[in-house]
CSV table of C-alpha atoms and ligand atoms in Angstrom, one decimal:
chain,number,residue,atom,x,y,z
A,27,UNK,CA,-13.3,15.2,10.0
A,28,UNK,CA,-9.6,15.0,9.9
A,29,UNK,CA,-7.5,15.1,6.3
A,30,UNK,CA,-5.2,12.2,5.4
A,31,UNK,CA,-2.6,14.7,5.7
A,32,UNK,CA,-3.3,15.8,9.1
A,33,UNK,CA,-3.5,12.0,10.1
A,34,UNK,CA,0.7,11.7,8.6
A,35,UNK,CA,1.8,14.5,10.1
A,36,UNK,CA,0.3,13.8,13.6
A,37,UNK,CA,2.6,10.2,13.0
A,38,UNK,CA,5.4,12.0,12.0
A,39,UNK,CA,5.3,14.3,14.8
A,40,UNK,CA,5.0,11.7,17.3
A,41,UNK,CA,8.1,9.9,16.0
A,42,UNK,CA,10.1,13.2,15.5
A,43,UNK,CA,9.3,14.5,19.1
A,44,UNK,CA,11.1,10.5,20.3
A,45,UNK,CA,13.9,11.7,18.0
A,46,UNK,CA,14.4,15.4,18.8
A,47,UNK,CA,13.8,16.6,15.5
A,48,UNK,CA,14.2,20.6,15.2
A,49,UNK,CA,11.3,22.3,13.8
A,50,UNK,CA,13.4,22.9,10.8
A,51,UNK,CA,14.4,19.7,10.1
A,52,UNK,CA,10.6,19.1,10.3
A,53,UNK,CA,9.7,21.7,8.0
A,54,UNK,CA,12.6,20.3,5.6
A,55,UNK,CA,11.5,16.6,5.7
A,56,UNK,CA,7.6,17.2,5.2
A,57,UNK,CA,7.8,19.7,2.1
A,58,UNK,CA,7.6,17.9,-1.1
A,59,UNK,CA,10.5,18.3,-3.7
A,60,UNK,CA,7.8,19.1,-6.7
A,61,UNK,CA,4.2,18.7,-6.9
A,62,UNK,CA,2.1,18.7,-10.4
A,63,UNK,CA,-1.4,19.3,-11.3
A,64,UNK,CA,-2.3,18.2,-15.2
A,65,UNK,CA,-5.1,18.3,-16.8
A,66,UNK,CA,-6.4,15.4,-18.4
A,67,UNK,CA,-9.3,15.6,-21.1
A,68,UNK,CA,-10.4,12.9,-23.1
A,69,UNK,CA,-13.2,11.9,-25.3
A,70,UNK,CA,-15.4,9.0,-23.7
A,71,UNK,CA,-17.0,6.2,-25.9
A,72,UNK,CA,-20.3,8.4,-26.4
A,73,UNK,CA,-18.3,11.2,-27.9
A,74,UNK,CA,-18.5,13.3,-24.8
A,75,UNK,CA,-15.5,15.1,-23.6
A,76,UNK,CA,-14.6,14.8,-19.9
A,77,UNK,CA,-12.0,16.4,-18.3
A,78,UNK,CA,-10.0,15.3,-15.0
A,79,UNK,CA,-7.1,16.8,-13.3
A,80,UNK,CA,-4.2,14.0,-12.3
A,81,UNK,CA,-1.7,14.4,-9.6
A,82,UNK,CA,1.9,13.2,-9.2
A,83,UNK,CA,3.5,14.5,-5.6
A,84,UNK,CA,7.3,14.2,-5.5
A,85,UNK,CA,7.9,14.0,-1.9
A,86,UNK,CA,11.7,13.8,-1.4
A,87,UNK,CA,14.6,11.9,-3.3
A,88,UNK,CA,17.5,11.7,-0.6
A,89,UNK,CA,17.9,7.8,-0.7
A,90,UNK,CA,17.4,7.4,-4.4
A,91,UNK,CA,14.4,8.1,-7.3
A,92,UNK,CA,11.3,8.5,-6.0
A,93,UNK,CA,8.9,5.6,-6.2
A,94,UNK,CA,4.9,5.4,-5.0
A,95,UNK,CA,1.7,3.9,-7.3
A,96,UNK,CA,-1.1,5.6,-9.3
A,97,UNK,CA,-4.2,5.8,-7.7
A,98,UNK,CA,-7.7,5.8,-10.1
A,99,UNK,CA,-10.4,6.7,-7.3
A,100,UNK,CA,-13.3,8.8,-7.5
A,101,UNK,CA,-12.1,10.3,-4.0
A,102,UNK,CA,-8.2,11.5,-4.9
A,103,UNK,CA,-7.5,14.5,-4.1
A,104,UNK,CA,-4.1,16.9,-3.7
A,105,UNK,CA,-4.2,16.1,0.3
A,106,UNK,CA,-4.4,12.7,0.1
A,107,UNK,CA,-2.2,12.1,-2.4
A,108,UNK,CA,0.4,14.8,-0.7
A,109,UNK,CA,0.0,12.4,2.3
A,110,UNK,CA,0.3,9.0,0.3
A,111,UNK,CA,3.8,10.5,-1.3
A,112,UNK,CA,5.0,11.0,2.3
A,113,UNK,CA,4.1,7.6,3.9
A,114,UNK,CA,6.5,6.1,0.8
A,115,UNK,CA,9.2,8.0,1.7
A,116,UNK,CA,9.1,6.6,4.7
A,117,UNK,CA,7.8,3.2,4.1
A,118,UNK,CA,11.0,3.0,1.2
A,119,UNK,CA,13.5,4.1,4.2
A,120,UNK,CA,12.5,1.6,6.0
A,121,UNK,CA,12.5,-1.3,4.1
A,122,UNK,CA,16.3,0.6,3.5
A,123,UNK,CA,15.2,0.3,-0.6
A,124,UNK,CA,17.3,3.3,-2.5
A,125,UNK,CA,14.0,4.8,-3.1
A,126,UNK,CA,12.2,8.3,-1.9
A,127,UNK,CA,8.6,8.3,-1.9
A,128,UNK,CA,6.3,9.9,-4.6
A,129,UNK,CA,2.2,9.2,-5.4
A,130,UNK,CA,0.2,10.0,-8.3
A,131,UNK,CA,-3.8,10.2,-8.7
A,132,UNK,CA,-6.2,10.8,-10.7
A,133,UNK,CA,-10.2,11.1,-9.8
A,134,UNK,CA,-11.9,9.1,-11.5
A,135,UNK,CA,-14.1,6.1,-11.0
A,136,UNK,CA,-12.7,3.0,-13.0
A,137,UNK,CA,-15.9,1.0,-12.3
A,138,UNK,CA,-17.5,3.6,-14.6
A,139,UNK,CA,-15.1,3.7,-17.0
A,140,UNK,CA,-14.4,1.2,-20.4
A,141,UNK,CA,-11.2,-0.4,-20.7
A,142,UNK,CA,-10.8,2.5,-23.8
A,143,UNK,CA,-11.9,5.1,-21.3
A,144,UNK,CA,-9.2,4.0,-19.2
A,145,UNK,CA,-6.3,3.7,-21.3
A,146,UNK,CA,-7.3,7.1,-22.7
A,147,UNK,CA,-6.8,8.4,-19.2
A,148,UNK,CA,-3.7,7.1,-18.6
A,149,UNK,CA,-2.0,8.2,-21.7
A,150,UNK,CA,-3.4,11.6,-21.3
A,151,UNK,CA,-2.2,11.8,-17.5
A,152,UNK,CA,1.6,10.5,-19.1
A,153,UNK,CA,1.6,12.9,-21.7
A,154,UNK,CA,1.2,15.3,-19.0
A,155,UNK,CA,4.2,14.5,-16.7
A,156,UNK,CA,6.3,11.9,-19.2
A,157,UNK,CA,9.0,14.7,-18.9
A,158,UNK,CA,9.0,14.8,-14.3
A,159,UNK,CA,9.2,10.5,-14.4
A,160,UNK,CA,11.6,8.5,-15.6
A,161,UNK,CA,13.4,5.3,-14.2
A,162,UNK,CA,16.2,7.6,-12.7
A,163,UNK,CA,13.5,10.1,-11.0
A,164,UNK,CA,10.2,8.9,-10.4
A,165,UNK,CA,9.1,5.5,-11.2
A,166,UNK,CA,5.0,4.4,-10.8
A,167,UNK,CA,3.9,1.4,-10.1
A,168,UNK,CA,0.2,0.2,-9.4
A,169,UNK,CA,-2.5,1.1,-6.6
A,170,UNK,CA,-5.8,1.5,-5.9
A,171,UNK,CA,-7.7,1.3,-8.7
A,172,UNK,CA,-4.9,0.6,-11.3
A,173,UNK,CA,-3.8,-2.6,-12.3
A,174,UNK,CA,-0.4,-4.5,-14.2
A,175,UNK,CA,-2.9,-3.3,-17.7
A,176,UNK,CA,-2.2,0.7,-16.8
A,177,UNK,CA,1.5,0.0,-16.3
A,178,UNK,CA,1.6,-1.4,-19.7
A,179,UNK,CA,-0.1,1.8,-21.1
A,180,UNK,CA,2.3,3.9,-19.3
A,181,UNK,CA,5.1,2.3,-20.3
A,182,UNK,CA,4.4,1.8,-23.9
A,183,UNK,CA,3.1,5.9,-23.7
A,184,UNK,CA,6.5,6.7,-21.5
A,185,UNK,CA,8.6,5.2,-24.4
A,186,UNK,CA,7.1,7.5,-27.1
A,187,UNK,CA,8.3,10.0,-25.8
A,188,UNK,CA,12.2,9.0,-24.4
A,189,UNK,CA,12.6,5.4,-26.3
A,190,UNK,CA,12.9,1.8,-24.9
A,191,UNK,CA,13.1,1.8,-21.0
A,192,UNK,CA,11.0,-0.8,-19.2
A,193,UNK,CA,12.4,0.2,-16.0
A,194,UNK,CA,10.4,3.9,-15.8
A,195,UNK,CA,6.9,2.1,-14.0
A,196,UNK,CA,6.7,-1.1,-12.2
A,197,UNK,CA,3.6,-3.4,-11.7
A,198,UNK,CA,4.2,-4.1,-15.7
A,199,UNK,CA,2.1,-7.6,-17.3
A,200,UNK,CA,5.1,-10.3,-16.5
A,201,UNK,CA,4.6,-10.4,-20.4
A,202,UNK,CA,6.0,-7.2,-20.6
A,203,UNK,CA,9.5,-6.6,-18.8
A,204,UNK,CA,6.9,-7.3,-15.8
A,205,UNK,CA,8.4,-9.6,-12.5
A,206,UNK,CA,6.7,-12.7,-11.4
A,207,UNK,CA,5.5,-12.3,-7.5
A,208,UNK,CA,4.3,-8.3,-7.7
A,209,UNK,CA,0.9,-9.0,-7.9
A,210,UNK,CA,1.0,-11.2,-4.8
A,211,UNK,CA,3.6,-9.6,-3.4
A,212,UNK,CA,1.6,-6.8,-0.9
A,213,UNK,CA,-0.7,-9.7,0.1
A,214,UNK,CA,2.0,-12.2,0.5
A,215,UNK,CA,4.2,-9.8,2.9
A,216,UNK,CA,0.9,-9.6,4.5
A,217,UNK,CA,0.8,-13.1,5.5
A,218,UNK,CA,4.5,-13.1,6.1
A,219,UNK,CA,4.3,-10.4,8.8
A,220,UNK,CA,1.4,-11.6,10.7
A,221,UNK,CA,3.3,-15.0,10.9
A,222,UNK,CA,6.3,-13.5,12.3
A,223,UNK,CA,4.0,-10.9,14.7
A,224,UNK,CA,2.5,-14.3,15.9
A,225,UNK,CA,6.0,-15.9,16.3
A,226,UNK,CA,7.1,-12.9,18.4
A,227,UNK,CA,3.6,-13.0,20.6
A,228,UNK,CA,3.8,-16.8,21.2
A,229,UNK,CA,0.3,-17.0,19.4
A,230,UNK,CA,-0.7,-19.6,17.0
A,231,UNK,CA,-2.1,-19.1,13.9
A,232,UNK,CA,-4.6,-22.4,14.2
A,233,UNK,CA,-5.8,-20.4,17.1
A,234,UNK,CA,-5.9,-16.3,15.7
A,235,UNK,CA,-9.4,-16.1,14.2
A,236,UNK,CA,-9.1,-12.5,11.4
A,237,UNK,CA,-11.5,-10.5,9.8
A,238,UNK,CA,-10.5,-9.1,6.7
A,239,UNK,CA,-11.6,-6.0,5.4
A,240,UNK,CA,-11.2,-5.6,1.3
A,241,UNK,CA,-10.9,-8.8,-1.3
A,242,UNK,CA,-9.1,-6.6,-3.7
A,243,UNK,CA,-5.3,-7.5,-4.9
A,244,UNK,CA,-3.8,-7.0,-1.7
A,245,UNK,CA,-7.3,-8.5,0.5
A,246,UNK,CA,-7.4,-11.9,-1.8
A,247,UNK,CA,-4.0,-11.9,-1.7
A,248,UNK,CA,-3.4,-11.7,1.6
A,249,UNK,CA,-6.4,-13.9,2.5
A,250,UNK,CA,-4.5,-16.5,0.5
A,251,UNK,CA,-1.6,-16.7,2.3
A,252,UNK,CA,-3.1,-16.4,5.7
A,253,UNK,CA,-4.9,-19.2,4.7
A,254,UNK,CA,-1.7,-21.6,3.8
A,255,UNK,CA,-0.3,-20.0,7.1
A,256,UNK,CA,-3.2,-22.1,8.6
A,257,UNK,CA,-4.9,-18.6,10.2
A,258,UNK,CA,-8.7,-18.9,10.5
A,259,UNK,CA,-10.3,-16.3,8.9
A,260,UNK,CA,-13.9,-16.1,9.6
A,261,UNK,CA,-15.0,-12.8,8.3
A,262,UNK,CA,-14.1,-10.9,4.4
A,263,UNK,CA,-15.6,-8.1,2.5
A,264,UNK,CA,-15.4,-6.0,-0.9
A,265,UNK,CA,-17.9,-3.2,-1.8
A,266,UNK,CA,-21.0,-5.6,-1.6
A,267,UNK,CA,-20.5,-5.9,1.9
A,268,UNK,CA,-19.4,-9.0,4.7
A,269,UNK,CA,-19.2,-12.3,4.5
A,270,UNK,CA,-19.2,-13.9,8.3
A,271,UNK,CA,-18.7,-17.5,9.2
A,272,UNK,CA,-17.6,-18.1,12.9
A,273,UNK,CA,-16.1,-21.7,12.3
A,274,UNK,CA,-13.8,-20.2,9.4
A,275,UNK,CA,-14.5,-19.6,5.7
A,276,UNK,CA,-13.7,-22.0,3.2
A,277,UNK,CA,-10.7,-20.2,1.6
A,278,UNK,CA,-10.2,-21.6,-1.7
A,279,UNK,CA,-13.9,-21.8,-2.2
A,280,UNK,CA,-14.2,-18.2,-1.5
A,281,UNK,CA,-11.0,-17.1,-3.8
A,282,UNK,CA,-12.4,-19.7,-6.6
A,283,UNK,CA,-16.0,-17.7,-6.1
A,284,UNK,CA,-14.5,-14.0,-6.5
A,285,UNK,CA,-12.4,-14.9,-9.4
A,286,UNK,CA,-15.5,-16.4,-11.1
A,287,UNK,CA,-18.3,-13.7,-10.2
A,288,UNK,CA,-15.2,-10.6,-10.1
A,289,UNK,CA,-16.2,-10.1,-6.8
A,290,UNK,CA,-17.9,-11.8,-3.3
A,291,UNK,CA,-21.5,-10.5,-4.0
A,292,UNK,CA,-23.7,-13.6,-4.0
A,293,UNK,CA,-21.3,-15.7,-2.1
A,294,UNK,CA,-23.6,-18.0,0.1
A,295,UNK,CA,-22.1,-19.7,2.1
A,296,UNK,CA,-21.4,-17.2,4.9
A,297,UNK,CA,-23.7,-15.0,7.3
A,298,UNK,CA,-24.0,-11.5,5.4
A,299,UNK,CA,-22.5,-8.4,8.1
A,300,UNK,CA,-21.9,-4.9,7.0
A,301,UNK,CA,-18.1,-4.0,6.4
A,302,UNK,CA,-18.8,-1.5,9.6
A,303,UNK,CA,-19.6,-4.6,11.6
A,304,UNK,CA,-17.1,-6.5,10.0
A,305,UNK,CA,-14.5,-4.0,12.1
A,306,UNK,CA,-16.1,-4.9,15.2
A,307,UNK,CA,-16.1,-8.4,15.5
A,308,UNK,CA,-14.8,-10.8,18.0
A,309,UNK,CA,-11.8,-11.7,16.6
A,310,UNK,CA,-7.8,-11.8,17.5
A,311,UNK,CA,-6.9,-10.1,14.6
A,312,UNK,CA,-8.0,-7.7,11.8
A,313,UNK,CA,-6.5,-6.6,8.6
A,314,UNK,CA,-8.0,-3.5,7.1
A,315,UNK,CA,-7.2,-4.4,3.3
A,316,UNK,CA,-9.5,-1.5,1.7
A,317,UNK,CA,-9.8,2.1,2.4
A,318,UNK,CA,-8.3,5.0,4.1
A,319,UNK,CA,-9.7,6.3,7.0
A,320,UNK,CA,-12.2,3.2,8.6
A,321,UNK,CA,-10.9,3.2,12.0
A,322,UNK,CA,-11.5,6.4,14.0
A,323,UNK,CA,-12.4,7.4,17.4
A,324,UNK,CA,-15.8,7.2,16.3
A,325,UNK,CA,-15.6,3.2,15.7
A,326,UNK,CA,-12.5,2.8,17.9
A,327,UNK,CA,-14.5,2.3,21.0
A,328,UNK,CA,-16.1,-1.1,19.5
A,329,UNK,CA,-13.2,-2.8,18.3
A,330,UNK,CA,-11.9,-5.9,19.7
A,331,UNK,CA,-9.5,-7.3,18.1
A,332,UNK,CA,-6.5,-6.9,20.2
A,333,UNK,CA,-4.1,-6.5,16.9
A,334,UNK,CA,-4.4,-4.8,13.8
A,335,UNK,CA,-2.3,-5.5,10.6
A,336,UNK,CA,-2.7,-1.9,8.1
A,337,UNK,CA,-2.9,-3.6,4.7
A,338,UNK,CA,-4.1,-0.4,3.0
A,339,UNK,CA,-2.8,2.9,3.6
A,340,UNK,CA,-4.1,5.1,6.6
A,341,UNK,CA,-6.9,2.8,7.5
A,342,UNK,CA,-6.6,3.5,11.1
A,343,UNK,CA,-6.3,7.7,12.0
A,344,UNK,CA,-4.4,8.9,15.0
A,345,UNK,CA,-7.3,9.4,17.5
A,346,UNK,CA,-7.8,5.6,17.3
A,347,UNK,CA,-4.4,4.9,17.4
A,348,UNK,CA,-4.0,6.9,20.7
A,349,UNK,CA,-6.8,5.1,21.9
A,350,UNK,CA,-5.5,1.4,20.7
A,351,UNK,CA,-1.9,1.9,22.1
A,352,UNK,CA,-3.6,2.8,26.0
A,353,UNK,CA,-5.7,-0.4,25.6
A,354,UNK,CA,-2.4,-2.5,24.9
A,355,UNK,CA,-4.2,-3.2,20.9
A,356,UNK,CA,-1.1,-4.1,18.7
A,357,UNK,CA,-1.0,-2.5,15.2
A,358,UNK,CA,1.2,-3.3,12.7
A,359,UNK,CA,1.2,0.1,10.4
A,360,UNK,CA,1.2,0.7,7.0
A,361,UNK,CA,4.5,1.7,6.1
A,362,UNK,CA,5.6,-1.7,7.3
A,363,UNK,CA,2.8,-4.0,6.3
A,364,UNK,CA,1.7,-3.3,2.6
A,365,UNK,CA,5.6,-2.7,2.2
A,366,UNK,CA,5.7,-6.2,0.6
A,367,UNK,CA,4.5,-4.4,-2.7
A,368,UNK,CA,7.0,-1.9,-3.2
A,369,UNK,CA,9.6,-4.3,-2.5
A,370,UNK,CA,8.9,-6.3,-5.3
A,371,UNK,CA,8.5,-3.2,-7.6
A,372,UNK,CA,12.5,-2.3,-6.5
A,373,UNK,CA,13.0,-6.0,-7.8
A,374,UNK,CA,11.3,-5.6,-11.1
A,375,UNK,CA,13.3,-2.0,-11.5
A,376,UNK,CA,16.3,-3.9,-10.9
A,377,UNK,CA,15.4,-6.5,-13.2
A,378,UNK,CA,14.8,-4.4,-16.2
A,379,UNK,CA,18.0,-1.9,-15.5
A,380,UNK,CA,20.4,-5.4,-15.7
A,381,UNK,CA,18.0,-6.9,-18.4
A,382,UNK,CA,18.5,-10.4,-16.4
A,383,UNK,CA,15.1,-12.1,-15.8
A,384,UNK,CA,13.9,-13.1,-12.1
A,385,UNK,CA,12.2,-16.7,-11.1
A,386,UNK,CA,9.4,-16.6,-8.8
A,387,UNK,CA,11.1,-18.2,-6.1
A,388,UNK,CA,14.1,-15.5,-5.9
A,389,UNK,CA,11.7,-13.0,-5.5
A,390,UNK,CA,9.9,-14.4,-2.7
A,391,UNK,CA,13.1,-15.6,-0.7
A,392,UNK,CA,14.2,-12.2,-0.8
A,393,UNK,CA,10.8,-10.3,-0.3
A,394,UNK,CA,10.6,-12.6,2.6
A,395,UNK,CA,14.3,-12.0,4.2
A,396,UNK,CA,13.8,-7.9,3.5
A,397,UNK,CA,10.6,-8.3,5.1
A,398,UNK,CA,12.1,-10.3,8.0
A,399,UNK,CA,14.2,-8.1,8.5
A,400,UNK,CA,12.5,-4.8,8.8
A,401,UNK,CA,9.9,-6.2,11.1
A,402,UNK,CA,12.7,-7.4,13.5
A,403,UNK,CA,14.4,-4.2,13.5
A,404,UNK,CA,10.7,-2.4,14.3
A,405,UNK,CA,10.0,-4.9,16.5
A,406,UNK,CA,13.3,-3.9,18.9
A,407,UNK,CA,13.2,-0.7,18.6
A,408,UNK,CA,9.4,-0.4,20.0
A,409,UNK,CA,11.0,-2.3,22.9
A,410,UNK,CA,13.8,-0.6,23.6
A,411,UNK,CA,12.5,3.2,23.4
A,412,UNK,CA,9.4,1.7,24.6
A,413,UNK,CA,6.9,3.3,21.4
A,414,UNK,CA,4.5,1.4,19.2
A,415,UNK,CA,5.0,-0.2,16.3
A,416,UNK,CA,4.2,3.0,14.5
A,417,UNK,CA,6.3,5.0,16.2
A,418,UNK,CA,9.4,2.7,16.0
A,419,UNK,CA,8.6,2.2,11.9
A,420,UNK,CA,8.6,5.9,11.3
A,421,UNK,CA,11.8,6.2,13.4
A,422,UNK,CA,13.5,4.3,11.4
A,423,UNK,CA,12.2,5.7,8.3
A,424,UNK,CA,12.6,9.2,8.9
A,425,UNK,CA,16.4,8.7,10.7
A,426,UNK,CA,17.4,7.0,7.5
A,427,UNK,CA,15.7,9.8,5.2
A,428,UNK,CA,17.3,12.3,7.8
A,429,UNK,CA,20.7,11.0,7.8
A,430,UNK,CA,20.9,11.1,3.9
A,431,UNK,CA,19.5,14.4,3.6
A,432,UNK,CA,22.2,16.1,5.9
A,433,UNK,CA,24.6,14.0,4.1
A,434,UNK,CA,24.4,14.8,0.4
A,435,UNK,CA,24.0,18.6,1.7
A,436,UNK,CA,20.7,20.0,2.6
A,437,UNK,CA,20.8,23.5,1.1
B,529,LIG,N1,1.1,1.5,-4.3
B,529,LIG,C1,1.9,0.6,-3.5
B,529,LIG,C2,2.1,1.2,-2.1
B,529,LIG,O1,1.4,2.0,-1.6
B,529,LIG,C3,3.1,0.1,-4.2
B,529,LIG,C4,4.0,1.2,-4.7
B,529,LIG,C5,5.2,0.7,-5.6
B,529,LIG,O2,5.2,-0.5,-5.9
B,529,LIG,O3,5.9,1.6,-6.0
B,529,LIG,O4,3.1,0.9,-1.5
């Protein structure tokens, strides 16, 4: 079974070989800056003590401070979060934000865990590494597994410790120094890239049947927007499996039953499928919103869909990808479709460094025009050096990464 990490560097290395990278530059680029291991014990509601280890990998600061989510999943581990911290600092190069790339997890399983238990975790996991963050060096920001509720904790625990500064995590309650739009945002650029991959293919969206894997914040999200771009999506899934309905699922009906049951199980009005099947159907286009990992060359073989839009991070590993690009497949990669979320976080750490409040419609126009604008650039430079989308994205990325590292003096 290949490693997350394995699966970024085999993407870098494509990309680098296009660009002629040295293997010193390589070796340069891929090390992380700082990498920290805490241990975090807390006392559960029963009295027990349980004891976790969190991680925070500091990939590389060259553009700016280094930005990336906190991950709660029972699965984290130092690879995959070493891998995560890498894919920012690319994904924040090439939205051009004046970011570098970081990741933090911790493995635990938040379905087992109170809201107490939770919290607990979180300030324990802050107390930990409140003195490597900090608005100017590391900012978090939600992922899988954490929600806008963690970000409050952090902050409120980050502020203990250095005083008032809203700006050191992002993801925060709107309530709370928070900006309207990041909770839709990674769904919403989503929906925003699909359309324009469907402008740029001469495909309608009336006429692009998706199956959508995941109905968590970024899958309902993203499920939302599709919708109101008048896609047809005929298939979803979360943990209790696939919902399939060949003519097109009722939307709304389906957002409206996940909100009221916190999740799709029971949902009735839709053939139940496996989420393994749920990969394989006959449809134009699927959006992996969920897990790492779910496309390999084990499965690759009996997809159809002719494009793929990477919601989540990783969800399709290189041996697939090899296989997809020969067969003509089209897919969109992470770094460049979830970017939407990260976007919105650079607007919210904006936001609370000028202490001058956002409207909702501000930070969509300009998480669309960002957006817009990254996917045209990808979009040429696949064509012109005649790579995948993949490739081009990490191109970019890594030239822009590159080109400030040599800059500001390497050594
Ligand atoms: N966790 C999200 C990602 O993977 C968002 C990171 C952020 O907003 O800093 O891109």
């Amino acid at each position: 079974m290949m490693r997350a990490i394995d699966a970024t560097r085999l993407y870098f290395d494509r990309a680098a070989d296009h660009m002629d990278l040295s293997a010193n530059i390589r070796e340069l680029l891929l090390t992380a800056k700082r990498e920290v291991s805490v241990q975090i014990a807390v006392e559960l509601d029963d009295g027990q003590i349980s004891t976790h280890i969190g991680y925070r990998v500091q990939h590389d600061d060259a553009r700016g401070p280094m930005k990336g989510g906190l991950r709660f999943h029972p699965e984290v581990d130092l690879g995959e979060v070493r891998s995560l911290a890498q894919l920012m600092t690319w994904k924040t190069a090439l939205v051009d934000l004046p970011f570098g790339g970081a990741k933090g997890g911790v493995a635990v399983d938040p379905s087992k865990l109170s809201p107490r238990e939770m919290e607990r975790i979180t300030r324990k996991f802050v107390d930990g590494i409140h003195d490597v963050i900090g608005p100017d060096v590391d900012i978090p920001a939600p992922d899988m597994g954490t929600n806008s509720e963690v970000m409050a904790w952090i902050q409120n625990q980050y502020q203990k410790y250095h005083g008032f500064n809203p700006g050191c995590v992002t993801g925060k309650p709107v309530e709370l120094f928070g900006i309207p739009g990041r909770e839709e945002a990674t769904g919403r650029g989503v929906g925003i890239l699909a359309f324009k991959m469907m402008g740029r293919l001469g495909r309608k969206p009336q006429q692009t049947r998706v199956a959508l894997q995941g109905f968590g914040n970024v899958g309902s999200h993203a499920a939302k927007f599709l919708h109101e771009a008048e896609f047809k999506i005929v298939a979803v899934s979360d943990v209790s499996g696939g919902y399939y309905r060949p003519e097109g699922l009722d939307i709304p009906a389906v957002l409206q039953y996940s909100r009221e049951h916190r999740g799709l199980k029971g949902f009735k009005q839709a053939e139940r499928i496996s989420n393994e099947k749920l990969l394989e159907l006959d449809v134009e286009l699927l959006i992996p919103a969920a897990l790492g990992g779910v496309i390999t060359a084990h499965n690759a073989p009996r997809i159809k869909a002719p494009m793929i839009i990477e919601a989540a991070n990783q969800p399709v590993w290189p041996d697939a990808d090899v296989l997809f690009h020969e067969q003509g497949k089209l897919v969109l990669p992470d770094i460049l479709a979830n970017a939407g979320g990260v976007v919105v976080s650079y607007f919210e750490w904006v936001q609370n460094r000028q202490h001058y409040s956002w409207g909702i419609n501000r930070v969509r126009q300009e998480l669309d025009r960002v957006l817009a604008d990254s996917f045209e650039r990808v979009w040429s430079m696949a064509q012109e050096r005649n790579v995948s989308l993949r490739t081009a994205s990490y191109m970019l990325g890594i030239g822009r990464v590159g080109r400030a590292t040599m800059l500001g003096g390497a050594t």
